[in-house]
Short mmCIF file of C-alpha atoms in Angstrom, two decimals:
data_model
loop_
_atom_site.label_atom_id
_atom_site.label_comp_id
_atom_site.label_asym_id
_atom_site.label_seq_id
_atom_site.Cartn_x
_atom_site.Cartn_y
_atom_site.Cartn_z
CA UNK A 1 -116.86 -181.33 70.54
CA UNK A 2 -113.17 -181.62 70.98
CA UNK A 3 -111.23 -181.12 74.30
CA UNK A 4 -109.86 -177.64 74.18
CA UNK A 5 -106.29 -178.75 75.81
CA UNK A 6 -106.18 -181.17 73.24
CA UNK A 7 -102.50 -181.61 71.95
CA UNK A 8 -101.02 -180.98 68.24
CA UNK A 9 -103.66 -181.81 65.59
CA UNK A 10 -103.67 -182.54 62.31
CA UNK A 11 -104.41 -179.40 60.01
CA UNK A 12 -107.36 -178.12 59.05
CA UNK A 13 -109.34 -177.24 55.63
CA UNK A 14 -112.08 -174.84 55.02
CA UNK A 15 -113.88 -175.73 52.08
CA UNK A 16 -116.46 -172.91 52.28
CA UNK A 17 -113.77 -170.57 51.31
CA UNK A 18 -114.92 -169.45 47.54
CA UNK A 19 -112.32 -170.45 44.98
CA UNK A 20 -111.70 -167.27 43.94
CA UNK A 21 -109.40 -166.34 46.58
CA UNK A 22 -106.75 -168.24 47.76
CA UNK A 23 -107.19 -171.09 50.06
CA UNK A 24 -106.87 -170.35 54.06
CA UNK A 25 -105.03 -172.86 55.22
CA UNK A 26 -105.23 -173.46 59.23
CA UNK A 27 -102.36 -174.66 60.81
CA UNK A 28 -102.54 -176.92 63.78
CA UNK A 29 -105.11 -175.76 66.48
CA UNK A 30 -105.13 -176.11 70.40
CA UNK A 31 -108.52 -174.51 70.37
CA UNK A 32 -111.76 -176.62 69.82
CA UNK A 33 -113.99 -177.08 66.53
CA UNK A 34 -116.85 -174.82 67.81
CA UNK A 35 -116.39 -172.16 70.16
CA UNK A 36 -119.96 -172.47 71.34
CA UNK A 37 -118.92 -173.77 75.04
CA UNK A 38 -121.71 -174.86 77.39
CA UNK A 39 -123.20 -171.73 79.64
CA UNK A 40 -122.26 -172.29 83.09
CA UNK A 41 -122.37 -170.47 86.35
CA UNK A 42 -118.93 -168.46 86.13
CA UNK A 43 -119.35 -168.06 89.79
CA UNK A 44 -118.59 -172.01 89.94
CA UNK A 45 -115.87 -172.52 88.58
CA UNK A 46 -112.76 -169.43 88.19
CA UNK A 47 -110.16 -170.71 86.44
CA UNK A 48 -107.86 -168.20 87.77
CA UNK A 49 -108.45 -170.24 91.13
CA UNK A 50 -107.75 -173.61 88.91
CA UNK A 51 -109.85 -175.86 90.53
CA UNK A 52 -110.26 -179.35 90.46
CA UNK A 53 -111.91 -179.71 87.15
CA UNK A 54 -115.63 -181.45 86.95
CA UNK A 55 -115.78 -185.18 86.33
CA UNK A 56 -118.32 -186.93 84.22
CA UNK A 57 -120.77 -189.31 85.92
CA UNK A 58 -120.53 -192.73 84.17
CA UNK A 59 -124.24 -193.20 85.35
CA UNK A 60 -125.94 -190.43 83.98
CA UNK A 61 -129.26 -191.33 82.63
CA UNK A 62 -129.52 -194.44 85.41
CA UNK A 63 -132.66 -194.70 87.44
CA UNK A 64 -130.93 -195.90 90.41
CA UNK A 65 -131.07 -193.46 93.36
CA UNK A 66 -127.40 -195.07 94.87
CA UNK A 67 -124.61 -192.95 94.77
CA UNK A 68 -121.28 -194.88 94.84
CA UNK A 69 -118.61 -194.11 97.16
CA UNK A 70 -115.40 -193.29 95.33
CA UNK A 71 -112.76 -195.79 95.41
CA UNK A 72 -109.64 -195.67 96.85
CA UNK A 73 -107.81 -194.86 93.70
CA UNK A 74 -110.17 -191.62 93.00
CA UNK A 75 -110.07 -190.49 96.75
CA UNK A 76 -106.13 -190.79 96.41
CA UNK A 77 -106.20 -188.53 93.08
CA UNK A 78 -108.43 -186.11 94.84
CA UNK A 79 -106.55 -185.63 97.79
CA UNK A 80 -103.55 -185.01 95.71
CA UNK A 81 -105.35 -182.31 93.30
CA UNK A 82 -107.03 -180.46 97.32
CA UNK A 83 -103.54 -180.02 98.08
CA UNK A 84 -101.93 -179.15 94.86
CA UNK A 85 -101.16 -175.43 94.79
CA UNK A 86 -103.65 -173.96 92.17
CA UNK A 87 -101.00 -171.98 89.94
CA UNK A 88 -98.71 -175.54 89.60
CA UNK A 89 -102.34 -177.10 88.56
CA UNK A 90 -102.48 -174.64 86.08
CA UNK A 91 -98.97 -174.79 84.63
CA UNK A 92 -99.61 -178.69 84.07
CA UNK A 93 -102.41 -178.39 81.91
CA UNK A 94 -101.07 -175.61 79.93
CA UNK A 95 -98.18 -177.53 79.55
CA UNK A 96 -100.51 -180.47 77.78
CA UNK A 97 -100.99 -178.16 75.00
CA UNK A 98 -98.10 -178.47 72.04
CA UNK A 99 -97.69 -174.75 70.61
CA UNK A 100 -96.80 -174.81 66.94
CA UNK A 101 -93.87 -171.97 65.94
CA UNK A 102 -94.53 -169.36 64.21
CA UNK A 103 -92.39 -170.03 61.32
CA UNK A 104 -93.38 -173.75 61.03
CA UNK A 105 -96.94 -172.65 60.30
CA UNK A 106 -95.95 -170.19 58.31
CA UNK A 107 -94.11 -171.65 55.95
CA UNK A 108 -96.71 -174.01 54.85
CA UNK A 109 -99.34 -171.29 54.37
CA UNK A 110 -97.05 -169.54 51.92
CA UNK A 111 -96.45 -172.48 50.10
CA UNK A 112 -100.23 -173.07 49.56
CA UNK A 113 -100.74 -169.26 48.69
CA UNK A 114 -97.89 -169.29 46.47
CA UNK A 115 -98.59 -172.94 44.66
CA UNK A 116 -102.42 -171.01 43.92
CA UNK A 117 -100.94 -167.63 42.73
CA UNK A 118 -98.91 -169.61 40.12
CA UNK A 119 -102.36 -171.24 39.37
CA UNK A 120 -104.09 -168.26 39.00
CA UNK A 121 -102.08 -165.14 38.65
CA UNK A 122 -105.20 -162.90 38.21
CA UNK A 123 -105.51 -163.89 42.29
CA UNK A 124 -102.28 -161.62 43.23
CA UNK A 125 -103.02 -158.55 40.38
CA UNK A 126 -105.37 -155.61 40.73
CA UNK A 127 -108.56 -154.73 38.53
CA UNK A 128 -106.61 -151.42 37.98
CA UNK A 129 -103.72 -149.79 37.34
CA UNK A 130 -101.64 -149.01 40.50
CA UNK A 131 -99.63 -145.29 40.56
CA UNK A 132 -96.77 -147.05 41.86
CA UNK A 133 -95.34 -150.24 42.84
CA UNK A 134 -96.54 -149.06 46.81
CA UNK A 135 -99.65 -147.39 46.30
CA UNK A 136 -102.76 -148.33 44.21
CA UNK A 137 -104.57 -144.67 44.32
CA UNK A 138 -103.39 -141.06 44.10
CA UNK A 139 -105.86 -140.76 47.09
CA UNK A 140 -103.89 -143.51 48.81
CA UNK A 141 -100.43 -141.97 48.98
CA UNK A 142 -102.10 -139.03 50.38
CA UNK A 143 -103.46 -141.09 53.21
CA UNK A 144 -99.88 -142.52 53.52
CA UNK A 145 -98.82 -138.94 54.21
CA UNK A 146 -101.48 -138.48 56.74
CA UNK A 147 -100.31 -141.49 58.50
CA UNK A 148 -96.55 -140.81 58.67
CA UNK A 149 -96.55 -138.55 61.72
CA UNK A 150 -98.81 -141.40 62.91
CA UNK A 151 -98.06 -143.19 66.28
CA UNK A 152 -98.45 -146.97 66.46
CA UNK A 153 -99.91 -148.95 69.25
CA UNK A 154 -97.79 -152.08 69.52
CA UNK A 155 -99.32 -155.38 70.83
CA UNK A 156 -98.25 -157.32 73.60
CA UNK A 157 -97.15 -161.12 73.70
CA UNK A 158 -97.27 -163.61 76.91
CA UNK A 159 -94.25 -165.73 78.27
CA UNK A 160 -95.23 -168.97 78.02
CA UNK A 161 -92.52 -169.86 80.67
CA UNK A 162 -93.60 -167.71 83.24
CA UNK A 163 -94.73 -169.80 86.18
CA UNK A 164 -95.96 -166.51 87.69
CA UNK A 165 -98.64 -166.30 84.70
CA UNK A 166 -99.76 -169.84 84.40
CA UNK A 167 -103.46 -168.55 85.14
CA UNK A 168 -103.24 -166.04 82.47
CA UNK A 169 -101.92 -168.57 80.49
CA UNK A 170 -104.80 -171.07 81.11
CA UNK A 171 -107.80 -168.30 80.20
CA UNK A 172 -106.16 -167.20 77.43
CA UNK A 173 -105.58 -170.80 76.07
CA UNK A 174 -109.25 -172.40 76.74
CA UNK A 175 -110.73 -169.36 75.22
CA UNK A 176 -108.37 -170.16 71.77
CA UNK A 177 -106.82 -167.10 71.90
CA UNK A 178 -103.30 -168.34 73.11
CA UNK A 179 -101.77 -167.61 69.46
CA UNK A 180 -102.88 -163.82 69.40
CA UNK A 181 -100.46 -163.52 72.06
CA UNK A 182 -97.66 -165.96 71.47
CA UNK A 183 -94.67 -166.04 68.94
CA UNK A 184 -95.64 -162.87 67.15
CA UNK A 185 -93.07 -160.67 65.71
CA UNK A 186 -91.77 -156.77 65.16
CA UNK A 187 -93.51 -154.93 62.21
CA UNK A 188 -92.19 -152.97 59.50
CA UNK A 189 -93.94 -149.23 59.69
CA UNK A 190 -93.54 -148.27 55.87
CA UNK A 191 -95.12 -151.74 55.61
CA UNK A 192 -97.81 -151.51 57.87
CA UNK A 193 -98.82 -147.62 56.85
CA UNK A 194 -98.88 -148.80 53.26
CA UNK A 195 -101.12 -151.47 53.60
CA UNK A 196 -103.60 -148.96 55.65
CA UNK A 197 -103.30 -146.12 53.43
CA UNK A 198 -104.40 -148.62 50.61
CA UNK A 199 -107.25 -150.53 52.39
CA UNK A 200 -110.02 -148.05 51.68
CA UNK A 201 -109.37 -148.99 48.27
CA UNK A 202 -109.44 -152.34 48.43
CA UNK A 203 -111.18 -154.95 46.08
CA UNK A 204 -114.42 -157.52 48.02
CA UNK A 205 -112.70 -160.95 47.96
CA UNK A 206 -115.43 -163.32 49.77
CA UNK A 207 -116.02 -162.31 53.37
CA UNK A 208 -113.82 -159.78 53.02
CA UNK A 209 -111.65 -157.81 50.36
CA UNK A 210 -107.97 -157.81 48.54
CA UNK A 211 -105.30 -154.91 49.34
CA UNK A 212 -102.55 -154.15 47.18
CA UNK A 213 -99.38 -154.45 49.05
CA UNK A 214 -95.94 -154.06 46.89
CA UNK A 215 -97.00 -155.37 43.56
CA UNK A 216 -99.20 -157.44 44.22
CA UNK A 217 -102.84 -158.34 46.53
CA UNK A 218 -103.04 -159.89 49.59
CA UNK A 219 -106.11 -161.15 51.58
CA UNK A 220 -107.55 -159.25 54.71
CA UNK A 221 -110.70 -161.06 55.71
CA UNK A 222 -111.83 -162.59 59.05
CA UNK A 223 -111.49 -166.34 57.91
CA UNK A 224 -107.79 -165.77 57.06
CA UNK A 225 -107.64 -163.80 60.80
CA UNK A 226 -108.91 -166.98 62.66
CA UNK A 227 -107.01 -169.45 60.58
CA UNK A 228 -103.74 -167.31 60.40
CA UNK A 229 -104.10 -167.69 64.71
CA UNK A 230 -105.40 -171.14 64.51
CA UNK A 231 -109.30 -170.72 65.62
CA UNK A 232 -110.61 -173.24 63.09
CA UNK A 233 -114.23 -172.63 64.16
CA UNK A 234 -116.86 -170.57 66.39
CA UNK A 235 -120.91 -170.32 67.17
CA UNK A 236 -120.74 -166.35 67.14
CA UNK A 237 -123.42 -165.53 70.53
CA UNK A 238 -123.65 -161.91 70.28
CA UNK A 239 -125.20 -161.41 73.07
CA UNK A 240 -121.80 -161.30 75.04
CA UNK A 241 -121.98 -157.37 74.31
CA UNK A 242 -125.06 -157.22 76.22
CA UNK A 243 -123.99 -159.41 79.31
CA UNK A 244 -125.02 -156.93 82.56
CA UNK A 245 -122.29 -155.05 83.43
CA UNK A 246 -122.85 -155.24 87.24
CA UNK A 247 -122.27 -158.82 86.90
CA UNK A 248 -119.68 -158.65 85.07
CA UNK A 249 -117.57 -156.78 88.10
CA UNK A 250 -118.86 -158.77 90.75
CA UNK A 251 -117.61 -161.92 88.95
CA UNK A 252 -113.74 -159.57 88.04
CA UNK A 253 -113.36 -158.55 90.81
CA UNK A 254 -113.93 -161.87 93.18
CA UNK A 255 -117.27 -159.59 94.74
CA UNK A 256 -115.84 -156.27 95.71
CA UNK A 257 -117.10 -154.66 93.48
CA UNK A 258 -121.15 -154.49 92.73
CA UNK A 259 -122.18 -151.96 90.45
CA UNK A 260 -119.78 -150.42 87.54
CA UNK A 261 -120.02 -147.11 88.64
CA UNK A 262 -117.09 -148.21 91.73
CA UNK A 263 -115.53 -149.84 89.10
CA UNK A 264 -111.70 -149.17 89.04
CA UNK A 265 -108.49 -151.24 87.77
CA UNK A 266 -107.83 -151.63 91.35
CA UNK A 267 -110.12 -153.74 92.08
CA UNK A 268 -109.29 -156.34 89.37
CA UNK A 269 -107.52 -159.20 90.23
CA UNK A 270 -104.07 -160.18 89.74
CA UNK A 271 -104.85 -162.55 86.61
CA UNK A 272 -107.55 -160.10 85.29
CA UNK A 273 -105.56 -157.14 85.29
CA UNK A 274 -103.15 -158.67 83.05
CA UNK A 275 -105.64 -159.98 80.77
CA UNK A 276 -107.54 -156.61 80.46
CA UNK A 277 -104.13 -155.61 79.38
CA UNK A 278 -104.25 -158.27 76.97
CA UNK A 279 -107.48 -156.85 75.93
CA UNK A 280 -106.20 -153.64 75.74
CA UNK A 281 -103.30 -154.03 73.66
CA UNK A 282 -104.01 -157.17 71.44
CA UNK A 283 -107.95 -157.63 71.02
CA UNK A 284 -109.60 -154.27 71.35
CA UNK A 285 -106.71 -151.84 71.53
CA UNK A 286 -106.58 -148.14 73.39
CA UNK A 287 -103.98 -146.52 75.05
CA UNK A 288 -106.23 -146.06 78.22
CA UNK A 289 -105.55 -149.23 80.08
CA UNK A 290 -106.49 -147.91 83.54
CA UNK A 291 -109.72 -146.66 81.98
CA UNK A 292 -112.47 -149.13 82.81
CA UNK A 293 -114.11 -149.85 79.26
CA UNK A 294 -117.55 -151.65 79.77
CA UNK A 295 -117.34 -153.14 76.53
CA UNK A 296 -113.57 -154.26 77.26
CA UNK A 297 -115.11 -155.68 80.53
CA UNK A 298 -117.45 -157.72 78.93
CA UNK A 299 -114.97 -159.34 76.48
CA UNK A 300 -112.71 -160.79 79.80
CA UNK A 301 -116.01 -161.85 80.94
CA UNK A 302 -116.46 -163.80 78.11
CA UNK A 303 -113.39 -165.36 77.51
CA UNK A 304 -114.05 -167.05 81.29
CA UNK A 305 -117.48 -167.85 80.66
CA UNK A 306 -117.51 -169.23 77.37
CA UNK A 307 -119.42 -167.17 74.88
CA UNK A 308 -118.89 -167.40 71.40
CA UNK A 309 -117.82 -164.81 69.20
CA UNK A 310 -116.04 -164.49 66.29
CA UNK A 311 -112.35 -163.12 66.74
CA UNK A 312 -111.76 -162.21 63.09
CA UNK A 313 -114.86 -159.99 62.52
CA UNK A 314 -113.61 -158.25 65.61
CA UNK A 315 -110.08 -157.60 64.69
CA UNK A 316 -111.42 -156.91 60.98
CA UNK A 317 -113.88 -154.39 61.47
CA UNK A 318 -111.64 -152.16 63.93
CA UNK A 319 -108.72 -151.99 61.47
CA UNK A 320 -111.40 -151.21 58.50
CA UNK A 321 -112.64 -148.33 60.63
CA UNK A 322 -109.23 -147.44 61.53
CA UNK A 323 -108.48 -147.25 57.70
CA UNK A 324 -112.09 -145.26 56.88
CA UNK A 325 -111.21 -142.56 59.62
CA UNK A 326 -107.56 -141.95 58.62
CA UNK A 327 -108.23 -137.95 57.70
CA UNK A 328 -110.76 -137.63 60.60
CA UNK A 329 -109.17 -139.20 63.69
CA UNK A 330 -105.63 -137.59 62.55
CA UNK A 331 -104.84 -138.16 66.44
CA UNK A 332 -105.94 -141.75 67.33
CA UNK A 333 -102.71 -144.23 66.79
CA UNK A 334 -102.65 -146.85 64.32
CA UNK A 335 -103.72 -150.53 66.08
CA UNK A 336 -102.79 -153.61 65.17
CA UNK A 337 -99.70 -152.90 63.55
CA UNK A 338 -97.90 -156.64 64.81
CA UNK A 339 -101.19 -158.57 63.25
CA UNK A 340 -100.79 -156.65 60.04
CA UNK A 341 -97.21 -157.15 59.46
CA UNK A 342 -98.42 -161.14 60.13
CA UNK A 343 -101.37 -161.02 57.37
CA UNK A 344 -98.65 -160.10 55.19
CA UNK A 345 -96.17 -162.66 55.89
CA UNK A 346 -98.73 -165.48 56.62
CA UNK A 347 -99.26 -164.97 52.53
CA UNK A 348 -95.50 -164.36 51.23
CA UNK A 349 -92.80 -162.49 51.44
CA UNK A 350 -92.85 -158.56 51.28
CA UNK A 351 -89.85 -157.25 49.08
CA UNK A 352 -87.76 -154.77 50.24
CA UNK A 353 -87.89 -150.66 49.54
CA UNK A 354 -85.58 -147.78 49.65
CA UNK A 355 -87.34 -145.94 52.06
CA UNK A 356 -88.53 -148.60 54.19
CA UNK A 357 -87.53 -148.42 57.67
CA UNK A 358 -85.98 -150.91 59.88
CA UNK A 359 -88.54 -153.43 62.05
CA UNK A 360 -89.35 -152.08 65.39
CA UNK A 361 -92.38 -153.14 68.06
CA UNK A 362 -90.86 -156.47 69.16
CA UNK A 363 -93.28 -157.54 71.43
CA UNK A 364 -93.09 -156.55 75.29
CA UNK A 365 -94.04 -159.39 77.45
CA UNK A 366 -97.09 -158.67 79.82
CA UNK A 367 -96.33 -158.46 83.36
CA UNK A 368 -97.99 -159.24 86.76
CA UNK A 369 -97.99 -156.40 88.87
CA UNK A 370 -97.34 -157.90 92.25
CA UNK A 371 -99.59 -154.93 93.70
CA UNK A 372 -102.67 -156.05 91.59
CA UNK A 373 -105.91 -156.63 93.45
CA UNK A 374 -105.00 -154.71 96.45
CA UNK A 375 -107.32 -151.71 96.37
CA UNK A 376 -108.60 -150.07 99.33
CA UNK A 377 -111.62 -147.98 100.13
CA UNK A 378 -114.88 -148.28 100.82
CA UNK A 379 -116.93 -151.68 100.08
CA UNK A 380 -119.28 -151.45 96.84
CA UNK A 381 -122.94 -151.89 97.80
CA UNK A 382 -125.18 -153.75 95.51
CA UNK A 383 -126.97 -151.64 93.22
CA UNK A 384 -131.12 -151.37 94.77
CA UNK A 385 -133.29 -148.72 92.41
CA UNK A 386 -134.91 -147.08 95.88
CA UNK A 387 -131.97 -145.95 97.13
CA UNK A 388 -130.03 -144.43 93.91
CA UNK A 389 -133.26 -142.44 93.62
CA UNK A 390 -133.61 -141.29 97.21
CA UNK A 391 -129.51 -140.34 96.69
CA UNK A 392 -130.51 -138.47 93.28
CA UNK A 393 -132.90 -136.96 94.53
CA UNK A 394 -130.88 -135.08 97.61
CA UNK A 395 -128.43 -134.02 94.59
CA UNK A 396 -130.86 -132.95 92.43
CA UNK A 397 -132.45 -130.55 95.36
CA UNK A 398 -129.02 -129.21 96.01
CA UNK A 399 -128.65 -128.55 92.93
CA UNK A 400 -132.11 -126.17 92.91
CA UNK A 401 -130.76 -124.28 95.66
CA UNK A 402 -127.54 -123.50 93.55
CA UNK A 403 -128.99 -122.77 90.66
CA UNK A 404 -131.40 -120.27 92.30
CA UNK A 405 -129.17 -117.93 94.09
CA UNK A 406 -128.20 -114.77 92.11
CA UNK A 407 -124.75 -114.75 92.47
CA UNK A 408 -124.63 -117.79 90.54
CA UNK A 409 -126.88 -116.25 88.06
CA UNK A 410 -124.95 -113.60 87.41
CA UNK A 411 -121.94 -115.73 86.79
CA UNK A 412 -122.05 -117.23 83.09
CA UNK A 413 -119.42 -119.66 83.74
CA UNK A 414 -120.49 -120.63 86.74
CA UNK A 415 -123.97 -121.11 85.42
CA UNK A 416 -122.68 -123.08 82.70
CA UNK A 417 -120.80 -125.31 85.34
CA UNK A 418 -123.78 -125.97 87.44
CA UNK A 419 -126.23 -126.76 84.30
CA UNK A 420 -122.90 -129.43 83.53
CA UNK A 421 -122.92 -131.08 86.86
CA UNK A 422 -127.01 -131.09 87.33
CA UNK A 423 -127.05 -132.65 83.07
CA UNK A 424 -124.00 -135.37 84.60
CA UNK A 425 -126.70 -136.41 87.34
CA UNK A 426 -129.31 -136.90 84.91
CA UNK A 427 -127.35 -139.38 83.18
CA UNK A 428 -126.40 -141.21 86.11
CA UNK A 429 -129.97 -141.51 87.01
CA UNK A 430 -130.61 -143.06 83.87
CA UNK A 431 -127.52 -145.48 83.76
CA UNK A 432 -128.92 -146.61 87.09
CA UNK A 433 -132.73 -147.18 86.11
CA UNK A 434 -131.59 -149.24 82.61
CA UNK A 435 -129.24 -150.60 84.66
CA UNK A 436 -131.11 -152.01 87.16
CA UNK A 437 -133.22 -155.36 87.54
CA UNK A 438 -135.94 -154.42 88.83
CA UNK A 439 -139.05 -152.92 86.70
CA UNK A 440 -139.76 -149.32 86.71
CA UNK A 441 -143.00 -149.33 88.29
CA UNK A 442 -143.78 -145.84 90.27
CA UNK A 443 -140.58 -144.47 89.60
CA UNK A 444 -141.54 -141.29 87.79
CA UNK A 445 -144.35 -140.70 91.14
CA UNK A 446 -141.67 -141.18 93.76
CA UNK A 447 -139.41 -138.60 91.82
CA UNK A 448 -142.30 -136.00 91.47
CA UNK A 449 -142.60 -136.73 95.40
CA UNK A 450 -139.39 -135.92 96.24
CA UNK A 451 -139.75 -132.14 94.83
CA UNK A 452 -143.13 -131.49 96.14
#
């Protein structure tokens, strides 16, 4: 396996690309070969603390019970890294890693695109007749309509120059996500509404399908997502959606916080609220970036602990259902609309129109907010079954009383309120029981006992 602050390397090929599309060509990666890292105990190692990192024993595998003493060389080099202040640690690796611009990589991947269109021109021209020279369907330049009055939800980028982010940096990096956030560029709307409005329509093109896009197609698929941001390979582990979400904001929030029902963007860290806004904007987009999404949760989790997953398939299957749920979700804004404008340009050059409309989005940088990880209040106890039962329990029984007394009764909106709240504590009660670790053994007898 590769080191994954490994400097500029050569590009790569993948030959399991079917010839009938045009070649993805990946440009130079920081990230490793596989993105199958080996599971350790995040608790161990934070790399928003940047500590010293782990060094290989030379012996491993010797029978010998002696441990050598360090030599003075090595006790020198670990004195220095003890007293090293963590975010300078972390702005010297980073700054082992050679970023490739945006244009430099570019360039080459149009050439190759370009040099197999000529080869095949069939590659770059629909199975049927388009309406216009913007819109393949009838159908499609409705959807365009729908879309206008649209919002988008631009992405954000990360200075790479920002001392004051150098963890950020370093997470984002040895996860091989550093290019989804650096050295993007503004979108065109016309552009990017276009290429939605004609993506239900699209052609199947290997792992994914062809779009018509101003004359001609152009590939959307999740292998030209993870070469386009140089991810060359992954080991997709699924079971990163399924990680226990207690855990996972114990470990986010350094231990305040225990269970996900206390669970609030307060109690995130400095580096981790940045990178759920990361999350929010760039990898699984909503406009609710105070909201504490467990699945959003789960992928920060991830990118610290080291499971794989597949970054294209992600990104590809939200803008498909984006595109599916244009007439039905007439509110929701459009995502992705900086990574679209890319997968366009990452394959040539998209000719001008009339009625197109100047670029806009340019990329805000994240910020640290200097107030992050300050929250107050009272101290998260660990989630323990007994207890949130006994607790449910005194609700539910004040919740009997309510419901019997007649004013109440006689008040339909009040009666609707109450069966509300009492359905809301049901739920909770069930969150907490799949939630919890322990097995449900007498559970259903100590509830009956509680009402008797």
């Amino acid at each position: 396996m590769q080191n994954r602050r490994s400097l500029r390397l050569n590009p790569l090929r993948d030959d399991s690309v079917n010839s009938s599309s045009p070649p993805v060509s990946t440009p130079p990666s920081i990230s490793r070969v596989s993105r199958k890292r080996p599971s350790r105990n995040p608790q161990s190692r934070s790399r928003s603390q940047a500590t010293v990192p782990e060094i290989e024993s030379l012996s491993e595998g010797n029978e010998s019970d002696q441990v050598s003493e360090p030599s003075e060389t090595e006790t020198e080099i670990i004195n220095q890294e003890e007293d090293q202040d963590p975010a300078e640690v972390a702005q010297e690796t980073f700054e082992e890693i050679e970023l490739i611009p945006l244009n430099e990589r570019y360039e080459a991947s149009r050439a190759t695109f370009l040099a197999r269109a000529q080869e095949t021109p069939a590659l770059i021209q629909s199975s049927i007749r388009p309406i216009s020279a913007r819109f393949i369907t009838t159908t499609a330049a409705q959807r365009f309509e729908a879309l206008s009055l649209r919002k988008f939800l631009p992405q954000q980028s990360l200075n790479v120059t920002d001392e004051n982010l150098a963890d950020v940096r370093l997470v984002v990096a040895e996860s091989g996500l550093i290019y989804t956030v650096f050295d993007s560029m503004a979108f065109q709307p016309t552009v990017v509404r276009e290429f939605i409005a004609n993506l239900p329509d699209a052609e199947p093109r290997d792992d994914g399908v062809a779009v018509y896009v101003r004359g001609s197609m152009v590939v959307f698929s999740p292998i030209l997502l993870n070469a386009m941001f140089c991810i060359p390979g992954f080991e997709e582990d699924p079971s990163w959606r399924e990680e226990n979400i207690d855990r996972v904001c114990v470990f986010l929030t350094h231990g305040r916080v225990k269970r996900r029902e206390d669970m609030s963007s307060k109690w995130l860290t400095a580096t981790n609220q940045v990178l759920y806004k990361l999350v929010c904007s760039n990898w699984i987009p909503t406009t609710s970036y105070t909201t504490m999404n467990s699945e959003r949760l789960r992928f920060l989790y991830m990118l610290y602990v080291g499971r794989g997953f597949y970054f294209g398939k992600l990104v590809y299957d939200q803008v498909v259902s984006m595109a599916d749920n244009t007439e039905a979700d007439k509110k929701r804004r459009i995502i992705f609309p900086n990574l679209i404008q890319q997968v366009l340009l990452y394959q040539r050059n998209i000719p001008p129109d009339n009625q197109d409309v100047d670029e806009t989005g340019f990329q805000k940088h994240v910020v640290k907010d200097i107030k992050a990880g300050l929250g107050s209040g009272s101290v998260s106890r660990a989630p323990n079954l007994e207890e949130d039962i006994e607790e449910l329990i005194t609700d539910l029984k004040a919740l009997r009383m309510r419901l019997r007394s007649k004013h109440l009764l006689g008040e339909g909106r009040i009666w609707r309120s109450w069966m509300s709240m009492m359905a809301y504590v049901f739920l909770r009660m069930l969150q907490r029981l799949l939630h919890s670790d322990k097995k449900g053994e007498n559970v259903s007898s100590k509830i009956r006992a509680g009402f008797v």
